[in-house]
């Protein structure tokens, strides 16, 4: 079983910055990608950013130029640097990982979520 633990959420004023981290642990053979999603109250969960095993990155249009995803492959950890935050970035942010476990089976795991609140 693969576990994901997020950290770094909190309350920040508009224009400020936060850095989220996601650490994957367990019997992992390889990780194909780690991604961040978010869910605001009353809205569906939406994609934010993704880092693939080949170090390719993808971003939602709403965060391009403001958010940066980067990873530490040796530690199976991914960070999401969020700058110039806006009130509409307020949401619970979830980490998601997809890969292959040590048993040779694919896994698709979600973290418990971390709250990000941006005040105007």
GROMACS .gro file of C-alpha atoms in nm:
model
  120
    1UNK     CA    1   0.000   0.000   0.000
    2UNK     CA    2   0.122   0.347  -0.090
    3UNK     CA    3   0.057   0.640   0.139
    4UNK     CA    4   0.070   1.008   0.050
    5UNK     CA    5   0.107   1.277   0.314
    6UNK     CA    6   0.055   1.643   0.227
    7UNK     CA    7   0.178   1.940   0.426
    8UNK     CA    8   0.219   2.314   0.394
    9UNK     CA    9  -0.136   2.444   0.370
   10UNK     CA   10  -0.258   2.744   0.564
   11UNK     CA   11  -0.402   3.094   0.554
   12UNK     CA   12  -0.239   3.364   0.344
   13UNK     CA   13  -0.335   3.704   0.211
   14UNK     CA   14  -0.394   3.761  -0.159
   15UNK     CA   15  -0.064   3.808  -0.338
   16UNK     CA   16   0.120   3.588  -0.092
   17UNK     CA   17   0.289   3.250  -0.131
   18UNK     CA   18   0.264   2.899   0.008
   19UNK     CA   19   0.459   2.581  -0.056
   20UNK     CA   20   0.284   2.247  -0.043
   21UNK     CA   21   0.467   1.917  -0.010
   22UNK     CA   22   0.359   1.562  -0.083
   23UNK     CA   23   0.562   1.266   0.040
   24UNK     CA   24   0.496   0.916  -0.092
   25UNK     CA   25   0.587   0.612   0.114
   26UNK     CA   26   0.531   0.239   0.102
   27UNK     CA   27   0.643  -0.043  -0.118
   28UNK     CA   28   0.699   0.153  -0.436
   29UNK     CA   29   0.877   0.024  -0.743
   30UNK     CA   30   0.829   0.334  -0.955
   31UNK     CA   31   0.610   0.642  -0.977
   32UNK     CA   32   0.477   0.746  -1.318
   33UNK     CA   33   0.355   1.082  -1.198
   34UNK     CA   34   0.253   1.283  -0.893
   35UNK     CA   35  -0.013   1.547  -0.939
   36UNK     CA   36  -0.199   1.808  -0.739
   37UNK     CA   37  -0.573   1.855  -0.753
   38UNK     CA   38  -0.795   2.093  -0.560
   39UNK     CA   39  -1.156   2.111  -0.457
   40UNK     CA   40  -1.331   2.430  -0.352
   41UNK     CA   41  -1.659   2.421  -0.156
   42UNK     CA   42  -1.949   2.328  -0.381
   43UNK     CA   43  -1.724   2.257  -0.679
   44UNK     CA   44  -1.580   1.950  -0.843
   45UNK     CA   45  -1.222   1.844  -0.786
   46UNK     CA   46  -0.999   1.994  -1.054
   47UNK     CA   47  -0.648   1.934  -1.186
   48UNK     CA   48  -0.379   2.182  -1.081
   49UNK     CA   49  -0.035   2.050  -1.178
   50UNK     CA   50   0.151   1.730  -1.262
   51UNK     CA   51   0.513   1.612  -1.255
   52UNK     CA   52   0.597   1.299  -1.452
   53UNK     CA   53   0.882   1.055  -1.403
   54UNK     CA   54   1.047   1.211  -1.706
   55UNK     CA   55   1.041   1.550  -1.531
   56UNK     CA   56   0.770   1.680  -1.761
   57UNK     CA   57   0.530   1.927  -1.605
   58UNK     CA   58   0.172   2.018  -1.683
   59UNK     CA   59  -0.037   2.297  -1.535
   60UNK     CA   60  -0.396   2.410  -1.538
   61UNK     CA   61  -0.436   2.735  -1.728
   62UNK     CA   62  -0.558   2.905  -1.412
   63UNK     CA   63  -0.224   2.854  -1.234
   64UNK     CA   64   0.030   2.882  -1.518
   65UNK     CA   65   0.298   3.135  -1.438
   66UNK     CA   66   0.208   3.138  -1.069
   67UNK     CA   67   0.253   2.778  -0.951
   68UNK     CA   68   0.560   2.558  -0.993
   69UNK     CA   69   0.577   2.183  -0.933
   70UNK     CA   70   0.911   2.017  -0.865
   71UNK     CA   71   1.027   1.689  -0.718
   72UNK     CA   72   1.293   1.508  -0.522
   73UNK     CA   73   1.299   1.165  -0.686
   74UNK     CA   74   1.526   1.017  -0.422
   75UNK     CA   75   1.272   1.100  -0.152
   76UNK     CA   76   0.956   1.043  -0.357
   77UNK     CA   77   0.855   1.395  -0.264
   78UNK     CA   78   0.690   1.664  -0.473
   79UNK     CA   79   0.652   2.030  -0.389
   80UNK     CA   80   0.405   2.283  -0.523
   81UNK     CA   81   0.526   2.640  -0.494
   82UNK     CA   82   0.228   2.873  -0.515
   83UNK     CA   83   0.295   3.242  -0.573
   84UNK     CA   84   0.071   3.542  -0.630
   85UNK     CA   85  -0.216   3.359  -0.466
   86UNK     CA   86  -0.572   3.470  -0.532
   87UNK     CA   87  -0.889   3.420  -0.328
   88UNK     CA   88  -1.013   3.184  -0.600
   89UNK     CA   89  -0.720   2.953  -0.518
   90UNK     CA   90  -0.890   2.875  -0.187
   91UNK     CA   91  -0.956   2.501  -0.175
   92UNK     CA   92  -0.851   2.172  -0.025
   93UNK     CA   93  -0.546   2.057  -0.218
   94UNK     CA   94  -0.497   1.685  -0.276
   95UNK     CA   95  -0.189   1.497  -0.386
   96UNK     CA   96  -0.234   1.204  -0.625
   97UNK     CA   97   0.024   0.948  -0.734
   98UNK     CA   98   0.014   0.674  -0.996
   99UNK     CA   99   0.278   0.410  -1.039
  100UNK     CA  100   0.388   0.052  -0.982
  101UNK     CA  101   0.417  -0.110  -0.643
  102UNK     CA  102   0.685  -0.352  -0.533
  103UNK     CA  103   0.436  -0.633  -0.599
  104UNK     CA  104   0.427  -0.537  -0.966
  105UNK     CA  105   0.074  -0.402  -0.949
  106UNK     CA  106  -0.030  -0.051  -1.043
  107UNK     CA  107  -0.138   0.183  -0.766
  108UNK     CA  108  -0.340   0.503  -0.767
  109UNK     CA  109  -0.328   0.680  -0.432
  110UNK     CA  110  -0.465   1.002  -0.287
  111UNK     CA  111  -0.353   1.203   0.011
  112UNK     CA  112  -0.586   1.327   0.283
  113UNK     CA  113  -0.580   1.687   0.158
  114UNK     CA  114  -0.451   2.013   0.299
  115UNK     CA  115  -0.651   2.335   0.327
  116UNK     CA  116  -0.534   2.649   0.150
  117UNK     CA  117  -0.724   2.969   0.228
  118UNK     CA  118  -0.646   3.297   0.054
  119UNK     CA  119  -0.801   3.608   0.205
  120UNK     CA  120  -0.875   3.920   0.001
   0.00000   0.00000   0.00000
